[in-house]
XYZ file of C-alpha atoms in Angstrom:
656
model
C -12.867 31.938 -22.969
C -11.763 30.389 -26.461
C -13.122 27.953 -28.710
C -14.393 24.560 -27.098
C -12.294 21.233 -27.422
C -13.821 18.618 -29.731
C -15.410 15.723 -28.049
C -16.166 12.459 -27.221
C -13.954 11.877 -24.238
C -12.593 8.721 -24.447
C -11.842 8.303 -20.507
C -15.141 8.401 -19.364
C -15.856 5.451 -17.143
C -20.147 5.010 -17.180
C -21.588 2.629 -13.959
C -23.649 -0.464 -15.733
C -25.866 0.137 -17.754
C -24.454 2.837 -20.196
C -21.023 1.547 -21.256
C -18.621 -2.143 -20.694
C -15.937 0.161 -18.963
C -17.452 -0.278 -15.598
C -17.007 2.021 -12.415
C -18.160 5.861 -11.790
C -18.248 8.518 -14.525
C -14.802 10.002 -14.825
C -12.770 11.791 -16.364
C -9.148 11.680 -15.477
C -7.681 13.506 -18.533
C -9.911 16.516 -17.844
C -9.099 16.732 -14.182
C -5.019 16.971 -14.500
C -6.014 19.134 -17.668
C -7.830 21.372 -15.156
C -4.167 21.349 -12.389
C -1.850 21.479 -15.780
C -3.728 24.240 -16.873
C -3.436 26.223 -13.224
C -0.237 25.782 -12.350
C 0.906 26.739 -16.296
C -1.088 29.428 -16.494
C -2.549 31.189 -12.787
C -4.962 33.228 -13.999
C -7.251 30.404 -15.016
C -7.006 29.607 -11.225
C -10.315 31.967 -10.330
C -12.269 31.149 -13.857
C -11.698 27.014 -12.416
C -12.276 27.856 -8.583
C -16.046 29.666 -9.713
C -16.604 26.803 -11.702
C -14.716 23.492 -9.211
C -14.974 22.742 -5.760
C -12.270 20.365 -4.845
C -14.608 17.521 -3.742
C -15.846 17.416 -7.229
C -12.792 15.519 -8.601
C -12.635 11.664 -8.694
C -9.026 10.690 -7.596
C -7.835 11.895 -4.723
C -4.546 13.088 -5.200
C -6.114 15.870 -8.041
C -8.142 17.143 -5.322
C -5.106 17.553 -3.192
C -3.162 19.451 -5.630
C -5.804 21.215 -6.484
C -6.257 22.771 -3.002
C -2.421 23.107 -3.075
C -2.938 24.954 -5.941
C -5.465 27.473 -4.528
C -3.382 27.910 -0.932
C -0.411 29.612 -3.303
C -2.639 31.492 -5.001
C -4.222 33.160 -2.343
C -1.299 33.589 -0.095
C 0.402 35.871 -3.754
C 2.916 33.133 -3.995
C 3.530 31.953 -7.471
C 2.145 28.692 -9.032
C 4.163 26.091 -11.405
C 4.802 22.444 -10.994
C 8.030 23.470 -8.473
C 6.573 25.263 -6.346
C 2.998 23.307 -5.570
C 5.829 19.773 -5.374
C 7.730 22.049 -2.345
C 4.429 22.850 -1.136
C 2.971 19.671 -0.438
C 6.251 18.723 0.394
C 6.391 20.703 3.437
C 2.673 19.151 3.714
C 4.207 15.617 3.568
C 0.908 14.855 1.237
C 3.754 14.830 -1.650
C 4.317 10.852 -1.634
C 0.494 10.875 -1.848
C -0.364 12.169 -4.898
C 2.556 10.518 -6.861
C 5.702 12.592 -6.174
C 6.942 15.129 -7.709
C 6.880 13.311 -11.046
C 3.278 13.639 -11.179
C 2.679 16.935 -10.553
C 5.125 18.075 -13.255
C 2.766 15.818 -15.678
C -0.121 17.424 -15.327
C 1.754 20.105 -16.714
C 2.764 17.741 -19.286
C -0.820 17.077 -20.103
C -2.353 20.069 -20.761
C -3.741 21.159 -24.453
C -4.713 24.265 -23.781
C -4.604 26.367 -20.455
C -7.154 28.416 -21.612
C -10.293 25.336 -21.746
C -9.194 25.204 -18.165
C -12.894 26.255 -17.478
C -14.316 24.152 -19.687
C -12.860 21.386 -18.312
C -14.147 22.052 -15.206
C -17.292 22.130 -16.006
C -17.133 18.470 -17.458
C -15.310 17.525 -13.593
C -18.516 18.927 -12.310
C -20.537 18.128 -13.850
C -19.455 14.162 -13.751
C -19.213 14.906 -9.855
C -23.255 15.430 -9.942
C -24.055 12.131 -11.975
C -21.911 10.526 -9.245
C -23.666 11.896 -6.993
C -27.249 11.092 -8.239
C -25.996 8.114 -8.936
C -24.999 6.748 -5.832
C -28.365 8.222 -3.990
C -30.567 6.944 -6.780
C -28.911 3.561 -6.013
C -29.112 3.292 -2.744
C -32.631 4.197 -2.501
C -33.581 1.594 -5.144
C -31.563 -1.015 -2.592
C -33.314 -0.051 0.055
C -36.847 -1.034 -1.726
C -35.735 -3.569 -3.163
C -35.152 -5.511 0.174
C -37.801 -7.564 1.249
C -37.422 -7.047 5.080
C -37.029 -3.515 4.592
C -40.390 -1.158 6.492
C -40.931 1.512 5.010
C -39.851 2.992 7.999
C -36.015 1.848 6.649
C -36.904 3.345 3.119
C -37.603 6.879 4.104
C -34.079 6.301 6.092
C -32.424 5.175 2.461
C -34.530 8.768 1.038
C -32.843 11.189 3.675
C -29.774 9.793 3.667
C -29.457 10.261 -0.215
C -30.498 13.597 0.223
C -28.045 14.238 3.256
C -24.893 13.013 1.191
C -25.737 14.364 -2.166
C -23.257 16.807 -1.419
C -20.818 14.433 -1.522
C -19.536 11.780 -3.718
C -16.967 8.695 -3.941
C -13.771 9.458 -5.304
C -11.059 6.591 -6.194
C -10.337 4.433 -3.248
C -6.928 4.130 -1.693
C -5.652 0.490 -2.268
C -4.777 -1.514 1.456
C -1.366 -2.174 0.406
C -0.195 1.513 -0.716
C 1.051 3.144 2.530
C -0.801 6.436 3.319
C 1.705 9.434 3.130
C 3.800 10.365 6.061
C 4.866 13.523 7.149
C 8.119 15.560 6.609
C 10.422 16.258 9.368
C 9.655 19.414 11.392
C 12.649 20.939 10.565
C 10.667 24.208 12.024
C 10.629 22.689 15.647
C 15.158 22.525 15.396
C 16.437 25.836 16.789
C 17.060 28.254 13.623
C 21.410 27.631 13.355
C 20.622 23.684 13.255
C 17.150 23.696 11.345
C 19.077 26.149 8.223
C 22.160 23.510 7.880
C 19.546 20.560 7.682
C 17.417 22.430 5.570
C 20.573 23.521 3.745
C 22.707 20.187 3.482
C 19.065 18.067 2.063
C 19.044 20.724 -0.713
C 22.002 20.261 -1.861
C 22.323 16.832 -1.602
C 18.745 16.587 -3.325
C 17.656 14.387 0.116
C 14.847 14.234 2.110
C 15.162 16.850 5.228
C 14.220 13.686 7.596
C 17.749 12.460 6.887
C 19.619 15.129 7.892
C 16.584 15.766 10.762
C 16.812 12.678 12.365
C 20.714 12.662 11.849
C 20.869 16.448 13.658
C 18.935 14.801 17.092
C 21.677 11.893 16.683
C 24.726 14.510 16.474
C 22.871 16.313 19.740
C 22.592 12.888 21.661
C 26.217 11.998 20.873
C 27.068 15.324 22.518
C 24.823 15.041 25.679
C 23.947 11.599 26.387
C 25.088 10.476 29.457
C 25.996 14.137 30.414
C 22.216 15.748 30.922
C 18.805 14.055 32.076
C 16.177 15.822 31.790
C 13.673 15.690 35.474
C 10.149 14.780 33.741
C 8.297 14.409 37.837
C 9.434 13.035 41.017
C 11.916 10.233 40.636
C 10.916 9.902 36.782
C 14.072 11.133 35.042
C 15.078 10.730 31.692
C 18.379 10.767 30.043
C 19.054 12.320 26.736
C 20.290 9.386 24.259
C 18.291 8.380 21.662
C 18.343 5.306 19.502
C 17.552 6.734 16.053
C 17.648 5.073 12.394
C 16.060 6.876 9.004
C 15.214 3.816 6.192
C 15.661 5.022 2.617
C 16.750 3.148 -0.547
C 20.201 2.758 -2.435
C 21.364 5.881 -4.489
C 19.704 8.662 -2.060
C 23.082 9.783 -1.260
C 22.838 8.979 2.472
C 26.997 8.291 3.370
C 27.220 12.363 2.065
C 24.348 13.715 4.206
C 25.600 11.280 7.212
C 29.523 12.703 6.969
C 28.061 16.123 6.794
C 25.771 16.024 9.611
C 28.662 14.135 11.676
C 31.658 15.997 10.717
C 32.274 18.674 13.738
C 31.502 14.989 15.925
C 35.093 12.961 14.864
C 36.956 16.735 14.425
C 35.740 17.353 18.665
C 36.730 14.164 19.124
C 40.423 14.576 17.628
C 40.390 17.510 19.697
C 39.896 15.771 23.298
C 42.280 13.041 21.997
C 45.376 15.848 21.871
C 44.078 17.333 25.436
C 45.135 14.144 27.238
C 47.232 12.609 24.850
C 50.105 14.101 27.185
C 49.000 12.739 29.852
C 48.629 9.531 28.945
C 52.155 9.040 27.353
C 53.537 10.295 30.717
C 50.970 8.140 32.911
C 52.205 5.396 30.345
C 55.838 5.598 31.404
C 55.121 6.323 35.352
C 53.269 3.009 35.307
C 55.959 1.366 33.080
C 58.727 2.480 35.553
C 56.558 1.837 38.164
C 56.268 -1.885 37.942
C 59.648 -2.089 36.538
C 60.899 -0.842 39.688
C 58.311 -3.378 41.233
C 59.800 -6.691 39.399
C 63.266 -5.422 40.472
C 62.580 -5.521 44.071
C 60.416 -8.618 43.648
C 63.663 -10.304 42.506
C 65.732 -9.070 44.789
C 63.481 -10.345 47.446
C 63.706 -13.694 45.963
C 66.832 -14.051 46.105
C 67.173 -12.562 49.424
C 68.073 -15.231 52.363
C 67.925 -14.284 56.256
C 65.905 -11.420 57.902
C 66.539 -9.068 55.247
C 64.248 -11.163 52.781
C 60.848 -10.278 54.761
C 61.935 -6.333 54.254
C 62.212 -6.849 50.772
C 59.518 -8.563 50.152
C 57.071 -5.851 52.325
C 58.819 -3.226 50.091
C 57.990 -5.250 47.054
C 54.548 -5.699 47.746
C 54.089 -1.640 48.251
C 55.806 -0.589 44.582
C 53.904 -3.624 43.507
C 50.591 -1.892 44.750
C 51.441 1.746 43.958
C 52.488 0.496 39.883
C 48.671 -1.259 39.906
C 47.413 1.762 41.379
C 48.253 4.365 38.645
C 45.908 4.112 35.901
C 46.209 5.155 32.437
C 43.263 7.253 31.238
C 41.599 5.530 28.131
C 41.692 7.558 24.532
C 38.517 10.099 24.103
C 36.243 8.193 22.379
C 32.484 9.532 21.530
C 32.247 7.650 18.221
C 31.680 3.640 17.157
C 30.638 1.926 13.991
C 31.008 -1.893 13.260
C 31.966 -3.058 16.518
C 30.655 -6.165 18.579
C 28.387 -5.711 21.897
C 31.470 -7.092 23.601
C 33.731 -3.749 22.429
C 30.637 -1.586 22.881
C 30.619 -1.958 26.529
C 34.097 -2.236 26.913
C 34.337 1.320 25.154
C 31.275 1.735 27.867
C 33.320 1.453 30.790
C 36.291 3.214 29.190
C 34.724 6.026 28.080
C 32.842 6.883 31.629
C 29.441 5.150 30.392
C 29.128 7.574 27.450
C 29.118 5.843 23.827
C 27.734 6.684 19.997
C 27.580 4.191 17.584
C 26.954 5.913 14.177
C 26.764 3.866 10.881
C 25.644 4.648 7.460
C 24.737 1.467 7.123
C 22.801 -1.523 8.683
C 25.045 -3.989 9.924
C 25.032 -3.345 13.533
C 21.722 -5.413 13.549
C 23.598 -8.520 12.288
C 26.473 -7.972 14.760
C 23.387 -7.582 17.587
C 21.570 -10.986 15.889
C 24.927 -12.858 16.264
C 26.825 -12.225 13.029
C 30.001 -13.276 14.789
C 29.380 -14.997 17.791
C 26.679 -16.926 16.566
C 24.507 -16.016 19.168
C 22.256 -12.482 19.883
C 23.468 -10.070 22.299
C 21.618 -7.244 22.709
C 22.176 -6.617 27.147
C 24.175 -3.901 26.247
C 21.673 -2.149 23.949
C 18.950 -2.635 26.176
C 21.129 -1.389 29.457
C 22.595 1.539 27.254
C 19.534 2.606 26.783
C 17.506 2.858 29.261
C 20.651 3.514 31.297
C 19.908 0.819 33.823
C 22.970 -0.779 35.626
C 25.522 -2.656 33.990
C 27.740 -5.291 34.944
C 29.990 -7.542 32.970
C 31.520 -10.611 34.708
C 33.728 -12.719 31.879
C 36.991 -14.832 33.175
C 38.295 -12.669 30.818
C 37.086 -9.086 31.437
C 35.008 -7.552 34.448
C 32.834 -4.527 33.207
C 30.458 -2.251 36.045
C 28.624 0.971 34.449
C 27.084 2.404 36.652
C 24.284 4.450 34.056
C 25.152 3.703 30.402
C 24.077 6.242 28.207
C 24.952 4.539 24.799
C 23.236 6.753 21.174
C 22.570 4.801 18.284
C 22.222 7.053 14.874
C 21.555 4.235 11.656
C 21.156 5.401 7.927
C 19.935 1.771 7.011
C 18.021 0.814 3.788
C 14.185 -0.425 3.740
C 14.809 -3.659 3.419
C 17.441 -4.085 6.329
C 13.938 -3.158 8.851
C 11.750 -6.238 6.900
C 15.265 -8.040 7.895
C 15.171 -7.449 11.519
C 11.229 -7.354 12.009
C 12.060 -11.344 11.394
C 13.451 -11.694 13.956
C 12.064 -12.352 16.878
C 14.421 -12.212 19.562
C 14.926 -8.005 18.431
C 10.721 -7.703 19.340
C 10.480 -10.100 22.267
C 13.033 -8.721 23.964
C 12.383 -4.819 23.257
C 15.144 -3.625 20.938
C 12.894 -2.311 18.713
C 10.439 -0.937 20.854
C 13.729 1.411 21.725
C 14.164 2.944 18.099
C 12.640 6.443 16.777
C 12.002 5.433 13.488
C 12.143 7.448 10.426
C 10.901 6.435 6.496
C 10.731 9.323 3.743
C 10.007 9.326 0.430
C 12.618 8.397 -1.836
C 13.453 11.728 -4.238
C 15.829 9.545 -6.913
C 14.707 10.334 -10.071
C 13.256 13.844 -9.108
C 16.393 15.701 -7.964
C 17.966 18.604 -9.252
C 20.267 19.068 -10.527
C 23.516 21.095 -9.563
C 21.997 22.291 -6.825
C 22.886 25.249 -4.563
C 26.278 24.391 -1.736
C 24.829 25.109 1.799
C 26.112 28.500 2.315
C 30.067 28.484 4.402
C 28.438 31.268 7.115
C 25.631 28.719 7.825
C 27.678 25.457 7.705
C 30.447 27.158 9.783
C 27.866 27.976 12.433
C 26.973 24.383 12.562
C 30.606 23.138 12.942
C 31.046 25.371 15.637
C 27.889 24.786 17.565
C 28.045 21.284 17.433
C 31.988 21.274 18.377
C 31.091 23.176 21.419
C 28.640 21.758 23.060
C 30.102 18.263 22.288
C 33.346 19.817 23.895
C 31.706 21.502 27.173
C 30.050 18.165 27.470
C 32.866 16.182 27.246
C 34.941 18.051 29.771
C 33.098 17.459 32.688
C 31.787 14.783 34.780
C 29.157 15.989 36.005
C 25.674 15.090 35.159
C 22.746 18.209 34.531
C 19.575 17.467 35.281
C 17.400 19.700 33.077
C 14.057 20.943 35.374
C 10.287 21.884 32.847
C 9.025 24.677 33.975
C 5.460 25.143 35.033
C 4.146 25.759 32.101
C 6.472 23.037 30.202
C 5.104 19.866 32.699
C 1.701 20.558 31.893
C 2.685 20.634 27.729
C 4.160 17.354 28.125
C 0.984 15.766 31.135
C -1.575 17.470 27.779
C 0.665 15.363 25.530
C 0.804 12.323 27.851
C -3.149 12.460 28.188
C -3.620 12.194 24.540
C -0.667 10.036 23.763
C -2.199 6.967 26.665
C -5.620 6.379 24.982
C -3.923 5.788 21.912
C -2.185 2.439 23.640
C -5.375 0.304 24.347
C -5.115 -2.920 22.786
C -8.877 -2.457 21.575
C -9.762 1.030 19.811
C -6.117 2.011 20.273
C -4.473 3.799 17.235
C -1.254 2.822 18.554
C -2.057 -0.441 20.573
C -0.245 -2.958 18.169
C 2.412 -1.239 18.757
C 2.539 -0.463 22.667
C 5.803 -1.493 23.829
C 6.790 1.511 21.208
C 4.186 4.198 22.115
C 4.484 3.367 25.912
C 7.943 4.914 25.672
C 7.167 8.433 23.653
C 6.285 10.417 26.172
C 9.510 10.034 27.726
C 11.017 10.038 24.437
C 9.668 13.209 23.814
C 10.851 14.695 27.051
C 14.426 13.228 25.756
C 14.271 15.283 22.637
C 13.171 18.586 24.999
C 16.220 18.128 26.560
C 18.596 17.683 23.661
C 16.343 21.049 21.988
C 17.086 22.776 25.282
C 20.667 22.831 25.098
C 20.851 23.575 21.054
C 18.851 26.320 21.864
C 20.438 27.429 24.634
C 24.438 26.624 24.163
C 25.827 29.347 26.752
C 23.466 28.687 29.636
C 21.270 25.794 28.531
C 22.618 24.095 31.972
C 21.632 26.443 34.224
C 17.837 27.504 33.202
C 14.662 25.663 33.063
C 13.084 23.885 29.927
C 9.998 25.859 28.889
C 6.945 24.937 27.760
C 7.337 26.167 23.936
C 10.800 23.815 24.050
C 8.054 21.038 24.985
C 6.167 21.762 21.980
C 8.672 21.303 19.669
C 9.736 18.573 20.953
C 5.851 16.998 21.066
C 5.936 18.055 17.034
C 9.088 15.963 16.665
C 7.081 13.214 18.573
C 4.311 12.865 16.730
C 6.343 12.950 13.459
C 8.484 9.451 14.777
C 5.113 8.592 15.988
C 3.520 8.264 11.839
C 6.226 7.194 10.857
C 6.880 3.778 13.301
C 2.833 2.902 12.158
C 4.300 2.884 8.781
C 7.634 0.940 10.222
C 5.911 -1.619 12.717
C 3.294 -1.798 9.549
C 6.453 -2.789 7.438
C 8.123 -5.438 10.088
C 4.800 -6.997 9.901
C 3.349 -6.017 13.632
C 0.070 -4.428 12.370
C -2.594 -6.953 12.308
C -5.327 -4.081 11.135
C -4.351 -4.302 7.699
C -5.518 -8.343 7.521
C -8.103 -7.459 9.500
C -9.357 -4.592 7.435
C -8.787 -6.921 4.597
C -11.159 -9.162 5.461
C -13.819 -6.793 6.203
C -13.567 -5.463 2.618
C -13.528 -8.842 1.726
C -17.254 -9.674 3.452
C -18.618 -6.255 2.190
C -18.317 -7.344 -1.079
C -20.133 -10.946 -0.341
C -22.807 -9.271 0.909
C -23.065 -6.096 -1.445
C -23.816 -3.647 1.133
C -24.274 -0.279 -0.039
C -25.309 0.963 3.684
C -24.274 -1.346 6.643
C -24.991 -0.604 10.169
C -21.910 -2.091 12.563
C -23.903 -4.587 14.537
C -24.722 -6.171 11.050
C -21.249 -6.230 9.977
C -20.228 -7.606 13.032
C -22.145 -10.492 12.638
C -20.739 -11.762 9.883
C -17.263 -12.031 11.467
C -15.467 -14.395 12.439
C -15.132 -14.296 16.311
C -11.995 -15.739 16.555
C -10.300 -12.972 14.177
C -12.743 -10.117 15.638
C -14.112 -11.189 19.208
C -15.983 -7.817 19.949
C -17.250 -5.072 18.687
C -14.118 -3.147 20.068
C -11.556 -5.045 17.729
C -13.729 -4.538 14.744
C -12.595 -0.367 15.106
C -9.199 -0.449 13.751
C -10.281 -2.220 10.662
C -13.219 0.000 10.109
C -10.783 2.983 10.801
C -8.081 2.062 8.432
C -10.724 1.333 5.359
C -11.944 4.908 6.201
C -8.874 6.179 5.548
C -8.190 4.747 2.627
C -11.965 5.729 1.489
C -13.922 1.940 1.095
C -16.048 3.434 4.048
C -17.960 6.575 5.330
C -19.055 6.690 8.819
C -22.827 8.349 9.151
C -25.229 9.080 11.709
C -28.808 9.191 9.668
C -30.712 11.766 10.881
C -33.877 11.858 13.247
C -37.698 11.251 11.393
C -39.786 11.379 14.705
C -39.266 13.016 17.716
C -40.173 10.099 19.927
C -37.599 6.444 19.972
C -34.348 5.781 19.780
C -32.162 7.800 16.989
C -31.206 5.805 13.955
C -28.186 3.681 14.860
C -24.631 4.795 12.792
C -24.325 3.162 9.173
C -21.149 2.876 6.993
C -21.254 3.425 3.288
C -19.580 1.307 1.158
C -17.897 2.565 -1.991
C -19.035 1.099 -5.379
C -16.032 -0.201 -5.610
C -16.540 -2.739 -3.288
C -20.132 -3.560 -4.082
C -18.974 -3.800 -8.347
C -16.071 -6.088 -6.790
C -13.224 -4.210 -7.980
C -11.988 -3.346 -4.536
């Protein structure tokens, strides 16, 4: 190790009594310098690891980056800002640490990589001081409390000793969106995952955009032509409603065009196949109608006994002309269409249609942009497959089992706006969509990336076209069964999800309208993955357990993103309740508090029962404001100590 850098360290922050800066002692410059040194000079990684534990960092993002660096090093892979950012992106943690720009900034902040072990010693020593100060503060406060018993003081001492190996890190503000998982491209069949990876790299867009649109493309191909028998009479169609939200300048249109291109080409082929029959049918009907009109005119001018015969002949010809049906031109896709147009097209196309758009205008149309009155009936029934009957003065339509697919790429503000429309949530429209809200890469994109290999593009286009055409050319619906093992996987998933739907304490309780459909939607995803994975014989074989496991991975992905989206739309009451708890903790200045004492200070109107407190506390734990702890038993007799919540110093000091 070379010469040591000079002191003092200007950004060291002390607790009261030592400096007027406030806050636990920490050196953020030293932390970033360590990380940058390890990325610029991997030879120092071993020395740093010998000195420093990941938990010694004060800033959570630094701990996460440290773990990524060590993981890459242990795997024998290159370690630099690009590989570390890629690793964090694949683990779904890149956005939480501040994006690729922050990773790069750590490398730019290194005075000398050779000094990394010395910086590690600084960070380690400050972490020890934070732990000791926290344990001491806890003990002093317990002893200074007038009503505290000697047992309470001993409990605080035991608590301090027990928690000494840990330290508080910088909490994540409640307004900050926690990390969201990246789209699990590995859940897709190889040919599909390769193209999504390639188009994401070529356009420098999140893989989520291509991945979610790929599922919409599969649903367009199979919707209305295949369904999945979950068990008994529970059968799920394979159409989907999916919306992915990204800010402007994220090249949504480019990815959208690449993913949907084969569908439009397949539609052209279907039109070309029936164009001759359509012309023939139109001409035949025109001739028949003209013959019926002539017969009717002749019958009108006739007199005497022959009139009855001519009238009968005219009636027969009119009925024959009316019975001649001109087949509609095939349509797979719609875009800027009113609900009335969508229902008409569904009727014409045998109950299957896909609304695909790189904009969110369809929500304005549903809300009544043209009519002034919201009309979402076709979109509600088109997702569930419920019978749709339209009786108007100008038209009558009946669709036995509509299968409507929607694949939309919108701006996040669109989701905020539709969340304000009570009708969308009240009627259950929002609960029918799968949501994806990836982090934007704008500002961190690679310039002039490699295009998608031609063989990968060709395979994608051929397979999507083949799947679409093979299903479109048949009127029969394929019902896909699950193997016993696959059924067990889905039942296990259902058992895992069901408790999360509870209104009190359930992770998904506040979005139960959406989450209650998650298992069925996962079965739909399994059906699509099965057909895409078995292009030649998928119709005649059951869905296997491995495919359902891949669908479950997608279900988990969409569940996490749905929580974030409904939070954006104002559906999550847990955050406002968490803020209430945070305010109460700060007002009372607790460093340790029991659940009972905390509950006693809260309003019964907002927290009627202790169970109502649990989601808020869980959220505060996720953000680093609280830690749950059960003190060790001091003796063999009596009840065990009640669980406690450890409170972050920032809360006590009014800086939360």
